[in-house]
């Protein structure tokens, strides 16, 4: 089994730490989301993993070996770094044939991955004529070329249309179910939560969280309730009496944190406070992520071996 | 990792880009074409060089060929994809240089012999003899190959096709043309002047045909070594 192991990885560019003492493992058989705002160090970590940049300190290994020591690495690890990597004047097929030849991958694999990524019908057109979404698919085709045990994709959903997003989700799930190690970076929490099983969250080059997606939602996404009433004074008194953490919004509605509609509905009914609106708000995943990355200075990464 | 698959990949990259094939074709067309024009209007020029006069133009195409073969790797993160497939950078650069050298030599020799045959037909009685003609044709092929590789090395250092061509082409067109006539000076040791001694019937500088090509080969070796050092040392 191929897992990706990063130990105390650090990369400095002219005194600025792009990656700062990262330690984590990516295990096979699940999709690991690599999440962080732009500039958090995700792409740098990918380049260090692939031996393209030299680390200032620390190690990154794939299946126990440094990437640069792999023979015919495309057969072990497939990576998408930049959808612009294919030359505009080449055809998709020509681009993939050159890549395949370098690692003695048979030409029929080129046709297989073109088929798999939905590019078979445009394979003999020049890449210049492709949309960003098609280039992204070509980058993913290149990553799958060697039928690798580990797949690293940097922002694969960039430029994909809604149909493409569904396709990439299905693809990532299938790759993980086949027992491959799948590491996918993104700067969007909602998108990542939709396909990942496990999360690595990065902020300013440091690891902020290493946790299953379910646990992250469970511990960090706090339920809130929105209430509107014709009797704000009675509501304020009621919420205060029961020790709820509530605040009044600009539009006159109240937001109650750490509360459930079931409890508050019963409470208001018993106290006879008129109800105009009572709504559960769950869409706070993005907020939880934002809180985490915004206050990264106070955090030390909870390291979790799963 | 073995060398041949990497060389194969680099050759596919060249043959799948029309601009690369176009540059190779331009080496032949420019050299043979301008040579024919020059041969038709010969006065008291060096008889052998009037057959190969067009190499001044052909070598610009050879330089464009060597430059773009390398500079396309520095666009849009292409080099990262290349080095992810071939992490041994020294081996990769050697394969790249070989993939440039082999077609450049084939086209260069072809160019040399076509120019020779056409030149002899046009010149008639004042044509150079076969012995020095063949020397010139082989020298033409080797010189064009060395210029393509020289440009490849410079492009790997500068990491840009535009930068490489805007250094090398003015250098060839201006510096070499202007100081080139001052024989017996350091100008004889410039990469394009030294190699072209092999294309002359007579020479009065310090360098002969083979020592001249040797000097150009040293320039090329230095450029390739600098390119290899840059590729190996710098983050991709």
Coordinates of C-alpha atoms in Angstrom, one line a residue:
Chain A
X1 CA 0.0 0.0 0.0
X2 CA 1.2 3.5 -0.9
X3 CA 0.8 6.1 1.7
X4 CA 2.2 9.6 1.5
X5 CA 4.3 10.7 4.5
X6 CA 5.4 14.2 5.2
X7 CA 7.7 14.8 8.2
X8 CA 8.7 18.3 9.5
X9 CA 8.6 19.6 5.9
X10 CA 9.7 23.2 5.6
X11 CA 10.3 25.4 2.5
X12 CA 11.6 29.0 2.7
X13 CA 11.7 31.4 -0.3
X14 CA 13.9 34.3 0.5
X15 CA 13.3 34.1 4.3
X16 CA 9.5 33.7 4.0
X17 CA 8.2 30.3 5.1
X18 CA 5.8 28.9 2.4
X19 CA 5.6 25.6 4.2
X20 CA 6.4 25.5 7.9
X21 CA 7.1 22.2 9.7
X22 CA 4.3 20.1 8.1
X23 CA 3.8 16.6 9.4
X24 CA 1.0 14.4 8.1
X25 CA 0.2 11.1 6.4
X26 CA -2.2 10.4 3.6
X27 CA -3.6 6.9 3.7
X28 CA -4.9 4.8 0.9
X29 CA -8.5 3.9 0.3
X30 CA -10.0 7.3 1.0
X31 CA -10.1 10.8 -0.4
X32 CA -8.1 13.3 1.6
X33 CA -9.0 16.9 1.0
X34 CA -6.0 19.3 1.3
X35 CA -7.7 22.6 2.2
X36 CA -6.4 26.1 2.7
X37 CA -6.8 29.6 1.4
X38 CA -4.8 30.7 -1.6
X39 CA -1.1 31.1 -0.6
X40 CA -1.4 28.7 2.3
X41 CA 1.3 26.4 0.9
X42 CA -0.7 23.7 -0.8
X43 CA 0.9 23.9 -4.2
X44 CA 4.4 24.2 -2.6
X45 CA 3.7 21.1 -0.6
X46 CA 2.7 19.3 -3.9
X47 CA 5.9 20.5 -5.6
X48 CA 8.0 19.3 -2.6
X49 CA 6.2 15.9 -2.7
X50 CA 7.1 15.5 -6.4
X51 CA 10.7 16.5 -5.9
X52 CA 10.3 19.6 -8.1
X53 CA 11.4 22.0 -5.3
X54 CA 14.0 21.1 -2.7
X55 CA 12.8 21.4 0.9
X56 CA 14.7 23.7 3.3
X57 CA 14.2 20.9 5.9
X58 CA 12.2 17.7 6.4
X59 CA 11.2 14.9 4.2
X60 CA 8.4 13.9 1.9
X61 CA 8.0 10.2 0.9
X62 CA 5.6 8.2 -1.2
X63 CA 5.4 4.5 -0.2
X64 CA 8.5 5.1 1.8
X65 CA 10.7 6.5 -1.0
X66 CA 11.5 10.0 -2.0
X67 CA 9.8 10.8 -5.3
X68 CA 13.0 11.4 -7.1
X69 CA 14.2 7.9 -6.3
X70 CA 11.2 6.2 -8.0
X71 CA 11.8 4.4 -11.3
X72 CA 9.2 5.3 -13.9
X73 CA 7.3 7.4 -11.3
X74 CA 4.1 7.9 -13.4
X75 CA 3.4 4.2 -12.8
X76 CA 3.4 4.9 -9.0
X77 CA 2.1 8.5 -8.6
X78 CA -0.1 10.6 -10.9
X79 CA -0.2 14.3 -10.4
X80 CA -2.1 17.3 -11.7
X81 CA -0.3 20.5 -10.9
X82 CA -1.2 23.0 -13.6
X83 CA -3.8 22.7 -16.4
X84 CA -1.6 25.0 -18.6
X85 CA 1.2 22.5 -18.8
X86 CA 0.1 21.1 -22.2
X87 CA 1.5 23.1 -25.1
X88 CA -1.3 24.8 -27.1
X89 CA 0.0 23.6 -30.4
X90 CA 0.0 19.9 -29.6
X91 CA -3.0 17.7 -29.7
X92 CA -4.1 16.1 -26.5
X93 CA -3.0 12.7 -27.9
X94 CA 0.4 14.0 -28.8
X95 CA 0.9 15.5 -25.4
X96 CA 0.0 12.3 -23.6
X97 CA 2.0 10.1 -26.0
X98 CA 5.2 11.9 -25.1
X99 CA 4.5 11.6 -21.4
X100 CA 3.6 7.9 -21.8
X101 CA 6.8 7.1 -23.8
X102 CA 9.1 8.5 -21.1
X103 CA 7.8 5.9 -18.6
X104 CA 7.3 3.1 -21.1
X105 CA 3.5 3.2 -20.8
X106 CA 1.9 1.6 -23.8
X107 CA 0.1 3.9 -26.2
X108 CA -3.2 2.1 -25.7
X109 CA -3.3 3.6 -22.1
X110 CA -3.3 7.0 -23.8
X111 CA -6.6 6.1 -25.6
X112 CA -8.0 4.6 -22.4
X113 CA -7.5 7.7 -20.3
X114 CA -8.7 10.0 -23.1
X115 CA -11.9 7.9 -23.1
X116 CA -12.1 8.0 -19.3
X117 CA -11.9 11.7 -19.1
X118 CA -14.3 12.3 -21.9
X119 CA -11.7 13.7 -24.3
X120 CA -11.7 10.9 -26.9
X121 CA -13.7 12.8 -29.5
X122 CA -11.4 15.9 -29.3
X123 CA -8.1 14.0 -28.8
X124 CA -6.7 15.0 -32.2
X125 CA -7.6 18.7 -31.8
X126 CA -4.9 21.2 -30.7
X127 CA -5.0 21.9 -26.9
X128 CA -5.2 25.6 -27.8
X129 CA -8.8 25.1 -28.8
X130 CA -9.8 23.6 -25.5
X131 CA -11.8 25.3 -22.7
X132 CA -10.3 25.5 -19.2
X133 CA -12.5 22.6 -18.2
X134 CA -11.2 20.5 -21.0
X135 CA -7.6 21.4 -20.2
X136 CA -8.3 20.4 -16.6
X137 CA -9.6 17.0 -17.9
X138 CA -6.5 16.6 -19.9
X139 CA -4.4 17.3 -16.8
X140 CA -6.4 14.6 -15.0
X141 CA -5.9 12.2 -17.9
X142 CA -2.1 12.7 -17.6
X143 CA -2.4 12.0 -13.8
X144 CA -4.2 8.7 -14.5
X145 CA -1.9 7.7 -17.4
X146 CA 0.3 5.2 -15.5
X147 CA -2.6 3.7 -13.5
X148 CA -0.9 4.9 -10.3
X149 CA -1.5 3.9 -6.7
X150 CA -1.3 7.4 -5.5
X151 CA -3.1 10.4 -7.2
X152 CA -2.3 14.1 -6.3
X153 CA -4.6 16.7 -7.8
X154 CA -4.1 20.4 -7.2
X155 CA -7.4 22.2 -7.5
X156 CA -8.9 19.7 -10.0
X157 CA -12.3 21.3 -9.9
X158 CA -11.0 24.7 -11.3
X159 CA -12.8 25.6 -14.4
X160 CA -15.1 22.6 -14.5
X161 CA -18.8 23.1 -15.3
X162 CA -21.4 21.6 -12.9
X163 CA -21.4 18.4 -14.9
X164 CA -17.6 18.2 -14.6
X165 CA -17.8 18.7 -10.8
X166 CA -20.1 15.7 -10.5
X167 CA -17.8 13.8 -12.7
X168 CA -14.7 14.6 -10.7
X169 CA -16.5 13.7 -7.4
X170 CA -17.5 10.3 -8.9
X171 CA -14.0 9.8 -10.2
X172 CA -12.3 10.6 -6.8
X173 CA -14.7 8.3 -5.0
X174 CA -14.0 5.4 -7.4
X175 CA -10.2 5.9 -7.2
X176 CA -10.4 5.7 -3.4
X177 CA -12.7 2.7 -3.5
X178 CA -10.1 1.0 -5.7
X179 CA -7.7 1.4 -2.7
X180 CA -5.6 4.2 -4.2
X181 CA -4.2 7.1 -2.1
X182 CA -6.0 10.3 -3.2
X183 CA -4.9 13.8 -2.2
X184 CA -6.9 16.6 -3.6
X185 CA -6.3 20.3 -2.8
X186 CA -8.9 23.0 -2.8
X187 CA -9.6 26.4 -1.3
X188 CA -13.3 25.8 -1.1
X189 CA -14.6 24.1 2.1
X190 CA -18.1 23.2 0.7
X191 CA -16.6 21.6 -2.4
X192 CA -14.1 19.6 -0.4
X193 CA -16.6 18.4 2.1
X194 CA -18.7 17.0 -0.8
X195 CA -16.0 14.6 -1.9
X196 CA -13.4 14.1 0.9
X197 CA -13.4 11.6 3.7
X198 CA -10.5 13.2 5.5
X199 CA -9.3 16.8 5.8
X200 CA -5.9 18.4 6.1
X201 CA -6.3 22.1 6.7
X202 CA -3.4 24.4 6.0
X203 CA -3.0 28.1 6.9
X204 CA 0.1 30.1 6.2
X205 CA 2.2 27.0 5.7
X206 CA 1.2 25.3 8.9
X207 CA -1.2 22.4 9.6
X208 CA -4.3 23.5 11.4
X209 CA -6.3 20.4 11.4
X210 CA -5.9 16.7 10.4
X211 CA -9.3 15.2 10.9
X212 CA -12.1 13.1 9.4
X213 CA -14.7 15.3 7.6
X214 CA -17.5 14.0 9.8
X215 CA -15.6 14.9 13.0
X216 CA -14.8 18.4 11.7
X217 CA -18.5 19.0 11.0
X218 CA -19.5 17.5 14.3
X219 CA -17.1 19.5 16.5
X220 CA -16.9 22.8 14.6
X221 CA -20.2 23.4 12.9
X222 CA -22.4 24.8 15.6
X223 CA -26.2 24.7 15.0
X224 CA -27.9 28.1 15.0
X225 CA -31.5 29.1 15.1
X226 CA -33.0 32.2 13.6
X227 CA -36.2 33.7 15.2
X228 CA -38.5 36.5 14.4
X229 CA -41.2 37.6 16.8
X230 CA -43.7 40.5 17.3
X231 CA -42.6 40.7 21.0
X232 CA -38.8 41.1 21.1
X233 CA -38.8 42.1 24.8
X234 CA -40.5 38.9 25.9
X235 CA -38.2 36.8 23.6
X236 CA -35.1 38.5 25.0
X237 CA -36.2 37.8 28.5
X238 CA -37.1 34.2 27.7
X239 CA -33.8 33.5 26.0
X240 CA -31.8 35.2 28.8
X241 CA -33.7 33.2 31.5
X242 CA -32.8 29.9 29.8
X243 CA -29.2 30.9 29.4
X244 CA -29.1 31.0 25.5
X245 CA -26.4 32.8 23.6
X246 CA -28.5 35.1 21.5
X247 CA -28.0 38.3 19.5
X248 CA -30.2 40.6 17.5
X249 CA -29.6 41.0 13.8
X250 CA -29.9 44.2 11.8
X251 CA -33.2 43.1 10.3
X252 CA -34.8 42.6 13.8
X253 CA -34.4 38.8 13.8
X254 CA -32.6 37.0 16.5
X255 CA -29.8 34.5 16.1
X256 CA -29.4 31.9 18.9
X257 CA -26.2 29.9 18.9
X258 CA -25.8 26.3 20.0
X259 CA -29.6 25.7 20.0
X260 CA -32.1 23.5 18.2
X261 CA -35.5 24.5 16.8
X262 CA -37.1 21.6 18.6
X263 CA -36.1 23.1 22.1
X264 CA -36.8 26.8 21.2
X265 CA -40.1 26.1 19.6
X266 CA -41.4 24.3 22.6
X267 CA -40.0 27.0 24.9
X268 CA -41.6 29.9 23.0
X269 CA -44.9 28.0 22.8
X270 CA -45.0 27.4 26.5
X271 CA -44.2 31.1 27.3
X272 CA -46.7 32.3 24.8
X273 CA -44.2 34.4 22.7
X274 CA -45.6 34.9 19.2
X275 CA -43.5 33.2 16.4
X276 CA -43.1 34.8 12.9
X277 CA -40.2 32.7 11.9
X278 CA -38.2 29.8 13.4
X279 CA -35.4 28.5 11.2
X280 CA -32.5 26.1 11.7
X281 CA -29.2 27.3 10.1
X282 CA -26.8 24.5 9.3
X283 CA -24.8 26.1 6.5
X284 CA -21.9 27.1 8.7
X285 CA -19.3 24.7 7.4
X286 CA -17.6 27.5 5.4
X287 CA -17.8 29.7 8.5
X288 CA -16.2 27.1 10.7
X289 CA -13.4 26.7 8.1
X290 CA -13.0 30.5 7.9
X291 CA -12.8 30.8 11.7
X292 CA -10.1 28.2 11.8
X293 CA -8.0 29.7 9.1
X294 CA -8.5 33.3 10.3
X295 CA -7.4 32.5 13.8
X296 CA -4.6 30.2 12.8
X297 CA -2.1 32.0 15.0
X298 CA -3.6 30.6 18.1
X299 CA -3.9 27.0 16.9
X300 CA -1.5 24.2 17.3
X301 CA -2.4 21.4 15.0
X302 CA -4.2 18.5 16.6
X303 CA -2.4 15.5 15.1
X304 CA -4.5 12.5 14.7
X305 CA -3.5 9.1 13.6
X306 CA -6.4 7.2 12.1
Chain B
X1 CA 15.7 5.1 -15.3
X2 CA 16.8 4.1 -18.8
X3 CA 17.8 6.7 -21.3
X4 CA 16.1 5.5 -24.5
X5 CA 12.4 5.9 -23.3
X6 CA 13.2 9.5 -22.2
X7 CA 14.9 10.2 -25.6
X8 CA 11.8 8.7 -27.3
X9 CA 9.5 11.1 -25.3
X10 CA 11.6 14.1 -26.2
X11 CA 11.6 13.1 -29.9
X12 CA 7.7 12.8 -29.8
X13 CA 7.6 16.4 -28.3
X14 CA 9.6 17.7 -31.3
X15 CA 7.7 15.9 -34.0
X16 CA 4.3 16.9 -32.5
X17 CA 5.1 20.6 -32.7
X18 CA 4.7 22.1 -36.2
X19 CA 6.9 25.1 -35.3
X20 CA 9.8 22.6 -34.6
X21 CA 9.4 20.8 -37.9
X22 CA 9.0 24.2 -39.6
X23 CA 12.3 25.4 -38.1
X24 CA 14.1 22.3 -39.3
X25 CA 12.7 22.8 -42.8
X26 CA 13.7 26.5 -42.7
X27 CA 17.4 25.4 -42.0
X28 CA 17.5 23.7 -45.3
X29 CA 15.4 26.1 -47.3
X30 CA 17.2 29.3 -46.0
X31 CA 20.7 27.8 -46.3
X32 CA 20.3 26.3 -49.8
X33 CA 18.1 29.1 -51.1
X34 CA 20.4 32.0 -50.1
X35 CA 23.5 30.0 -51.2
X36 CA 22.0 29.6 -54.6
X37 CA 21.4 33.3 -54.9
X38 CA 24.9 34.1 -53.7
X39 CA 26.5 31.5 -56.1
X40 CA 24.7 33.1 -59.0
X41 CA 26.3 36.4 -58.4
X42 CA 29.8 35.4 -57.5
X43 CA 32.7 37.7 -58.2
X44 CA 36.0 37.2 -56.4
X45 CA 34.5 35.7 -53.3
X46 CA 35.8 32.5 -51.6
X47 CA 34.6 29.8 -54.0
X48 CA 33.7 27.3 -51.3
X49 CA 31.9 29.8 -49.1
X50 CA 29.8 31.1 -52.1
X51 CA 28.3 27.6 -52.0
X52 CA 27.5 27.8 -48.3
X53 CA 26.8 31.6 -48.0
X54 CA 23.2 30.9 -46.9
X55 CA 24.3 29.3 -43.6
X56 CA 24.2 32.8 -42.0
X57 CA 20.4 32.6 -42.5
X58 CA 20.1 28.8 -41.9
X59 CA 21.9 29.0 -38.6
X60 CA 19.2 31.4 -37.4
X61 CA 16.6 28.7 -38.1
X62 CA 18.9 26.2 -36.3
X63 CA 19.0 28.5 -33.3
X64 CA 15.2 28.9 -33.3
X65 CA 14.9 25.1 -33.4
X66 CA 17.2 24.5 -30.4
X67 CA 15.7 27.4 -28.5
X68 CA 12.0 26.5 -28.8
X69 CA 12.7 22.8 -28.1
X70 CA 13.9 23.9 -24.6
X71 CA 11.9 27.1 -24.0
X72 CA 8.5 25.3 -24.5
X73 CA 9.4 23.5 -21.3
X74 CA 9.4 26.8 -19.4
X75 CA 5.9 27.8 -20.3
X76 CA 2.8 27.1 -18.2
X77 CA 4.5 24.7 -15.8
X78 CA 5.4 22.2 -18.6
X79 CA 8.8 21.5 -17.0
X80 CA 7.1 20.4 -13.8
X81 CA 5.1 17.8 -15.7
X82 CA 8.2 16.7 -17.6
X83 CA 10.3 16.4 -14.4
X84 CA 7.5 14.6 -12.6
X85 CA 7.7 12.0 -15.3
X86 CA 11.6 12.0 -15.4
X87 CA 12.9 13.1 -12.0
X88 CA 16.5 12.5 -13.0
X89 CA 17.2 16.0 -14.4
X90 CA 20.7 15.3 -15.8
X91 CA 19.3 12.4 -17.8
X92 CA 16.4 14.4 -18.9
X93 CA 18.5 17.3 -20.2
X94 CA 20.9 14.8 -21.9
X95 CA 17.9 13.3 -23.7
X96 CA 16.6 16.7 -24.7
X97 CA 20.0 17.7 -26.1
X98 CA 20.2 14.4 -28.0
X99 CA 16.7 14.8 -29.4
X100 CA 17.7 18.2 -30.7
X101 CA 21.1 17.1 -32.0
X102 CA 20.0 14.0 -34.1
X103 CA 17.4 15.7 -36.3
X104 CA 19.6 18.9 -36.5
X105 CA 22.5 16.8 -37.7
X106 CA 20.4 14.9 -40.2
X107 CA 18.9 18.1 -41.6
X108 CA 22.2 19.9 -41.4
X109 CA 24.1 17.3 -43.4
X110 CA 21.2 17.2 -45.9
X111 CA 21.4 21.0 -46.1
X112 CA 25.2 20.8 -46.7
X113 CA 25.0 18.3 -49.5
X114 CA 22.0 20.0 -51.2
X115 CA 23.9 23.4 -51.1
X116 CA 27.0 21.7 -52.5
X117 CA 25.2 20.1 -55.4
X118 CA 23.2 23.2 -56.2
X119 CA 26.2 25.4 -55.9
X120 CA 28.4 23.2 -58.1
X121 CA 25.6 23.2 -60.8
X122 CA 25.3 27.0 -60.6
X123 CA 29.0 27.8 -60.5
X124 CA 30.1 25.5 -63.2
X125 CA 33.8 26.0 -63.9
X126 CA 34.6 28.1 -60.8
X127 CA 33.0 25.5 -58.5
X128 CA 35.0 24.1 -55.6
X129 CA 36.5 20.6 -55.9
X130 CA 34.8 17.6 -54.4
X131 CA 37.3 17.1 -51.6
X132 CA 36.9 20.6 -50.1
X133 CA 33.2 20.5 -51.1
X134 CA 32.5 17.4 -49.0
X135 CA 34.5 18.9 -46.1
X136 CA 32.3 22.0 -46.4
X137 CA 29.1 20.0 -46.5
X138 CA 30.0 18.0 -43.4
X139 CA 31.2 21.1 -41.7
X140 CA 27.9 22.8 -42.5
X141 CA 25.9 19.9 -40.9
X142 CA 28.1 19.9 -37.8
X143 CA 28.1 23.7 -37.5
X144 CA 24.3 23.9 -37.7
X145 CA 23.9 21.1 -35.1
X146 CA 26.4 22.9 -32.7
X147 CA 24.5 26.2 -33.1
X148 CA 21.1 24.5 -32.3
X149 CA 22.7 22.9 -29.2
X150 CA 24.4 26.2 -28.2
X151 CA 21.0 27.9 -28.3
X152 CA 19.4 25.0 -26.3
X153 CA 22.0 25.5 -23.5
X154 CA 21.5 29.3 -23.4
X155 CA 17.7 28.8 -23.4
X156 CA 18.0 26.4 -20.4
X157 CA 19.9 29.1 -18.5
X158 CA 17.7 32.0 -19.5
X159 CA 14.5 29.9 -19.2
X160 CA 12.8 31.9 -21.9
X161 CA 12.6 31.6 -25.7
X162 CA 12.2 35.4 -26.2
X163 CA 15.2 36.2 -24.0
X164 CA 17.4 33.6 -25.7
X165 CA 16.5 34.7 -29.3
X166 CA 16.8 38.4 -28.4
X167 CA 20.4 37.7 -27.1
X168 CA 21.5 35.3 -29.9
X169 CA 20.0 36.8 -33.0
X170 CA 21.3 40.4 -32.6
X171 CA 24.6 38.8 -31.6
X172 CA 24.8 36.9 -34.9
X173 CA 23.4 39.6 -37.1
X174 CA 25.2 42.6 -35.7
X175 CA 28.3 41.7 -33.6
X176 CA 29.4 38.9 -35.9
X177 CA 28.7 40.7 -39.2
X178 CA 30.3 43.9 -38.0
X179 CA 33.5 42.5 -36.4
X180 CA 33.5 39.3 -38.5
X181 CA 35.6 40.9 -41.3
X182 CA 38.3 41.8 -38.9
X183 CA 40.2 38.5 -39.4
X184 CA 42.9 37.5 -37.1
X185 CA 41.2 39.1 -34.1
X186 CA 39.2 37.6 -31.2
X187 CA 36.2 37.7 -33.5
X188 CA 37.6 34.5 -35.1
X189 CA 36.9 32.7 -31.9
X190 CA 33.2 33.7 -31.7
X191 CA 31.0 30.6 -31.9
X192 CA 29.5 31.2 -35.3
X193 CA 32.7 32.6 -36.9
X194 CA 34.9 29.7 -35.7
X195 CA 32.7 27.0 -37.1
X196 CA 32.3 28.6 -40.5
X197 CA 36.0 28.4 -41.2
X198 CA 35.2 24.9 -42.4
X199 CA 33.1 26.4 -45.1
X200 CA 35.9 28.4 -46.7
X201 CA 38.5 27.4 -49.3
X202 CA 41.2 29.6 -47.7
X203 CA 41.6 31.1 -44.2
X204 CA 44.2 33.3 -42.7
X205 CA 43.2 33.4 -39.0
X206 CA 44.6 31.2 -36.3
X207 CA 41.9 28.6 -36.8
X208 CA 41.6 25.9 -39.6
X209 CA 38.4 24.1 -40.6
X210 CA 38.5 21.4 -37.9
X211 CA 40.0 23.5 -35.1
X212 CA 37.3 26.1 -35.9
X213 CA 34.6 23.5 -35.4
X214 CA 36.4 22.4 -32.2
X215 CA 36.2 26.0 -30.9
X216 CA 32.5 26.2 -31.6
X217 CA 32.1 22.7 -30.0
X218 CA 33.7 24.1 -26.8
X219 CA 31.3 27.1 -26.8
X220 CA 28.4 24.6 -27.2
X221 CA 29.7 22.3 -24.5
X222 CA 30.0 25.3 -22.1
X223 CA 26.4 26.4 -22.9
X224 CA 25.1 22.9 -22.4
X225 CA 27.0 22.5 -19.2
X226 CA 25.6 25.8 -17.9
X227 CA 22.1 24.7 -19.0
X228 CA 22.4 21.3 -17.3
X229 CA 23.7 23.0 -14.1
X230 CA 20.7 25.4 -14.1
X231 CA 18.2 22.6 -14.7
X232 CA 19.6 20.5 -11.9
X233 CA 20.1 23.2 -9.4
X234 CA 17.0 25.4 -9.6
X235 CA 13.5 24.7 -8.4
X236 CA 11.3 23.7 -11.3

